[in-house]
Amino acid sequence: MSVEITSTPLIVLNRTPYRESSLIVTGISPDYGKLQIVCNGAMKISGTNFPMVDLFRELSVEFTESKSSLKNAREVELLSAFDKLADYPVNYRLAGKMSAFLLHNIEEELPLPYTYDSFRSVLSHLSCESPEEERWTPMQCAVVLKTAYLCESGLLPQSQDERSSAFLENVVAAGIDNSALPKCPQNYWAQLNDWLGSIMDINGLRKQ
């Protein structure tokens, strides 16, 4: 019987030691939602197959399909590393809170391409890879991720105000494309963040 092999991008949200030298990597995939991968031998000092497995790194993971929620990695390729996050403690903590939010609220086998792309864009801005004049503030980053997740999960209320609806659509589009955010007064981002937080509370979502 042939073994079905597939691959997907994955942003690492958590890594846990497993057995003697392996890791269980949990992350978000655009194709599978929450995905858990066993990387055998990833903690060996001399290992060369998985030297790039770390938090907030984007990987291309090839794995064997199975009925178990744990998939076995065959190959891992580094796509992007947001390691500069560690140079900005406030941003690193925010990225950690976002990771906890995703870990607690995304489901297995439920594709989330908008949320994935938005989280990737957020990590780019929090690690200060974007030009300073185009960089999103931490508040804006929080709004982008929450809006994308709530929209994609069908939890974002439909506003009767066309301008408000268009604004939120533009926020989601900016997150997906890593493009410029729609213009508004700075205090509006804080108001929007609070409103999105109340929607999360109503729907029983864990914030971190």
XYZ file of C-alpha atoms in Angstrom:
208
model
C 0.000 0.000 0.000
C 1.386 3.382 -0.986
C 1.784 6.064 1.663
C 0.119 9.393 0.897
C 2.528 12.286 1.275
C 1.512 15.925 1.338
C 3.096 19.272 2.133
C 1.977 22.614 3.479
C 3.398 25.852 4.848
C 3.396 26.036 8.645
C 4.150 28.810 11.132
C 5.489 27.342 14.370
C 3.424 28.310 17.432
C 4.779 25.785 19.922
C 7.416 23.056 20.165
C 7.556 20.326 22.789
C 10.340 17.776 23.422
C 9.219 14.262 22.505
C 11.031 11.082 23.467
C 14.829 11.341 23.414
C 15.632 13.691 20.592
C 12.425 14.559 18.771
C 10.013 17.476 18.810
C 6.268 17.802 18.505
C 5.735 20.999 16.541
C 2.335 22.665 16.654
C 1.557 25.417 14.214
C -0.955 27.065 11.949
C -1.282 25.940 8.342
C -3.372 27.673 5.674
C -4.549 24.261 4.468
C -5.061 22.348 7.736
C -5.638 24.940 10.462
C -3.940 23.591 13.592
C -1.332 21.026 12.627
C 0.878 18.867 14.866
C 4.033 17.407 13.357
C 6.523 14.958 14.889
C 10.056 15.868 13.850
C 12.156 12.831 14.676
C 15.722 13.598 15.712
C 15.152 17.352 15.596
C 16.982 17.918 18.900
C 20.134 16.033 17.971
C 23.101 18.375 18.067
C 24.497 16.784 14.939
C 21.133 16.521 13.215
C 20.777 18.196 9.834
C 17.198 17.340 8.884
C 15.416 19.783 11.204
C 17.879 22.523 12.210
C 15.382 25.284 11.490
C 12.451 24.269 13.716
C 11.835 27.157 16.138
C 9.103 29.539 17.256
C 7.747 32.066 14.777
C 9.442 30.411 11.827
C 7.606 29.629 8.627
C 8.364 26.169 7.303
C 7.388 24.036 4.360
C 6.587 20.657 5.889
C 6.269 17.400 3.976
C 4.528 14.700 5.980
C 2.768 11.371 5.725
C -0.997 11.394 6.023
C -2.504 9.443 8.924
C -5.731 9.249 10.900
C -3.860 10.441 13.974
C -3.693 14.142 14.755
C 0.096 13.713 14.946
C 1.729 13.663 11.519
C 5.266 12.423 10.883
C 7.507 14.920 9.123
C 9.593 13.617 6.242
C 11.230 16.851 5.165
C 11.256 20.405 6.483
C 12.365 23.484 4.585
C 12.773 26.955 6.066
C 10.692 29.563 4.237
C 10.921 32.586 6.554
C 12.459 33.328 9.947
C 11.104 36.147 12.101
C 13.990 35.809 14.568
C 14.389 39.595 14.945
C 11.288 39.498 17.138
C 13.601 38.567 20.003
C 15.203 42.038 19.737
C 11.883 43.725 20.591
C 10.594 42.366 23.954
C 7.200 44.096 23.782
C 6.564 42.801 20.267
C 7.814 39.330 21.216
C 5.344 39.158 24.104
C 2.525 40.249 21.807
C 3.489 37.560 19.276
C 3.428 35.056 22.131
C -0.090 36.133 23.121
C -1.199 35.839 19.509
C 0.275 32.340 19.308
C -1.590 31.336 22.476
C -4.820 32.748 21.035
C -4.392 30.736 17.842
C -3.414 27.546 19.674
C -6.541 27.715 21.834
C -9.013 28.708 19.128
C -8.056 27.226 15.763
C -9.157 23.691 14.945
C -7.559 20.788 13.120
C -8.572 20.111 9.523
C -10.160 23.568 9.183
C -8.328 25.646 6.553
C -7.615 29.241 7.590
C -5.735 30.891 4.715
C -6.775 34.468 5.618
C -5.740 34.039 9.252
C -2.478 32.401 8.215
C -1.532 35.161 5.779
C -2.511 37.853 8.280
C -0.441 36.276 11.059
C 2.514 36.058 8.705
C 2.119 39.767 7.837
C 1.824 40.655 11.533
C 5.048 38.790 12.348
C 6.784 40.688 9.573
C 5.775 44.022 11.086
C 6.441 43.016 14.703
C 9.940 41.892 13.746
C 10.415 45.305 12.088
C 11.162 43.891 8.650
C 8.955 46.483 6.984
C 10.166 50.066 6.344
C 9.577 52.225 9.419
C 7.131 54.566 7.694
C 4.994 51.584 6.617
C 5.249 49.573 9.828
C 2.049 48.661 11.658
C 1.823 49.498 15.348
C 1.320 46.640 17.850
C -2.306 47.784 18.233
C -2.849 47.631 14.487
C -1.237 44.183 14.378
C -3.686 42.953 17.021
C -6.645 44.367 15.087
C -5.478 42.788 11.815
C -5.191 39.287 13.285
C -8.455 39.451 15.236
C -10.390 40.816 12.264
C -9.036 38.156 9.905
C -9.788 35.319 12.331
C -13.298 36.494 13.220
C -14.154 37.174 9.580
C -12.877 33.806 8.376
C -14.616 31.980 11.236
C -17.953 33.642 10.448
C -18.040 35.416 13.814
C -17.713 39.010 12.655
C -21.118 40.763 12.852
C -22.481 42.241 9.649
C -22.569 46.007 10.021
C -25.375 48.055 8.474
C -22.877 50.878 8.043
C -21.290 50.484 4.604
C -18.263 52.564 5.569
C -17.544 50.398 8.619
C -17.967 47.213 6.585
C -15.668 48.503 3.863
C -13.076 49.506 6.470
C -13.019 46.010 7.991
C -12.823 44.417 4.541
C -9.812 46.603 3.794
C -8.186 45.576 7.087
C -8.564 41.908 6.135
C -7.231 42.573 2.635
C -4.207 44.399 4.058
C -3.479 41.462 6.352
C -3.677 38.970 3.505
C -1.537 41.014 1.119
C 0.730 42.670 3.724
C -0.235 46.002 2.195
C -1.064 49.449 3.574
C -3.834 49.634 6.167
C -6.840 51.908 5.604
C -6.459 55.387 7.066
C -8.247 56.412 10.260
C -7.524 58.342 13.486
C -5.085 56.506 15.764
C -7.583 56.287 18.629
C -9.962 54.381 16.344
C -7.607 51.393 16.344
C -7.906 51.132 20.134
C -11.715 51.382 19.922
C -11.781 48.744 17.207
C -9.505 46.473 19.244
C -11.841 46.730 22.245
C -14.886 46.001 20.057
C -13.222 42.933 18.546
C -12.301 41.788 22.058
C -15.952 42.007 23.117
C -16.948 39.837 20.134
C -14.371 37.277 21.201
C -15.796 37.309 24.736
C -19.364 36.833 23.483
C -18.280 33.820 21.438
C -16.339 32.277 24.305
C -12.943 32.542 22.628
C -9.814 32.327 24.743
C -7.700 35.426 24.218
C -4.450 33.783 25.324
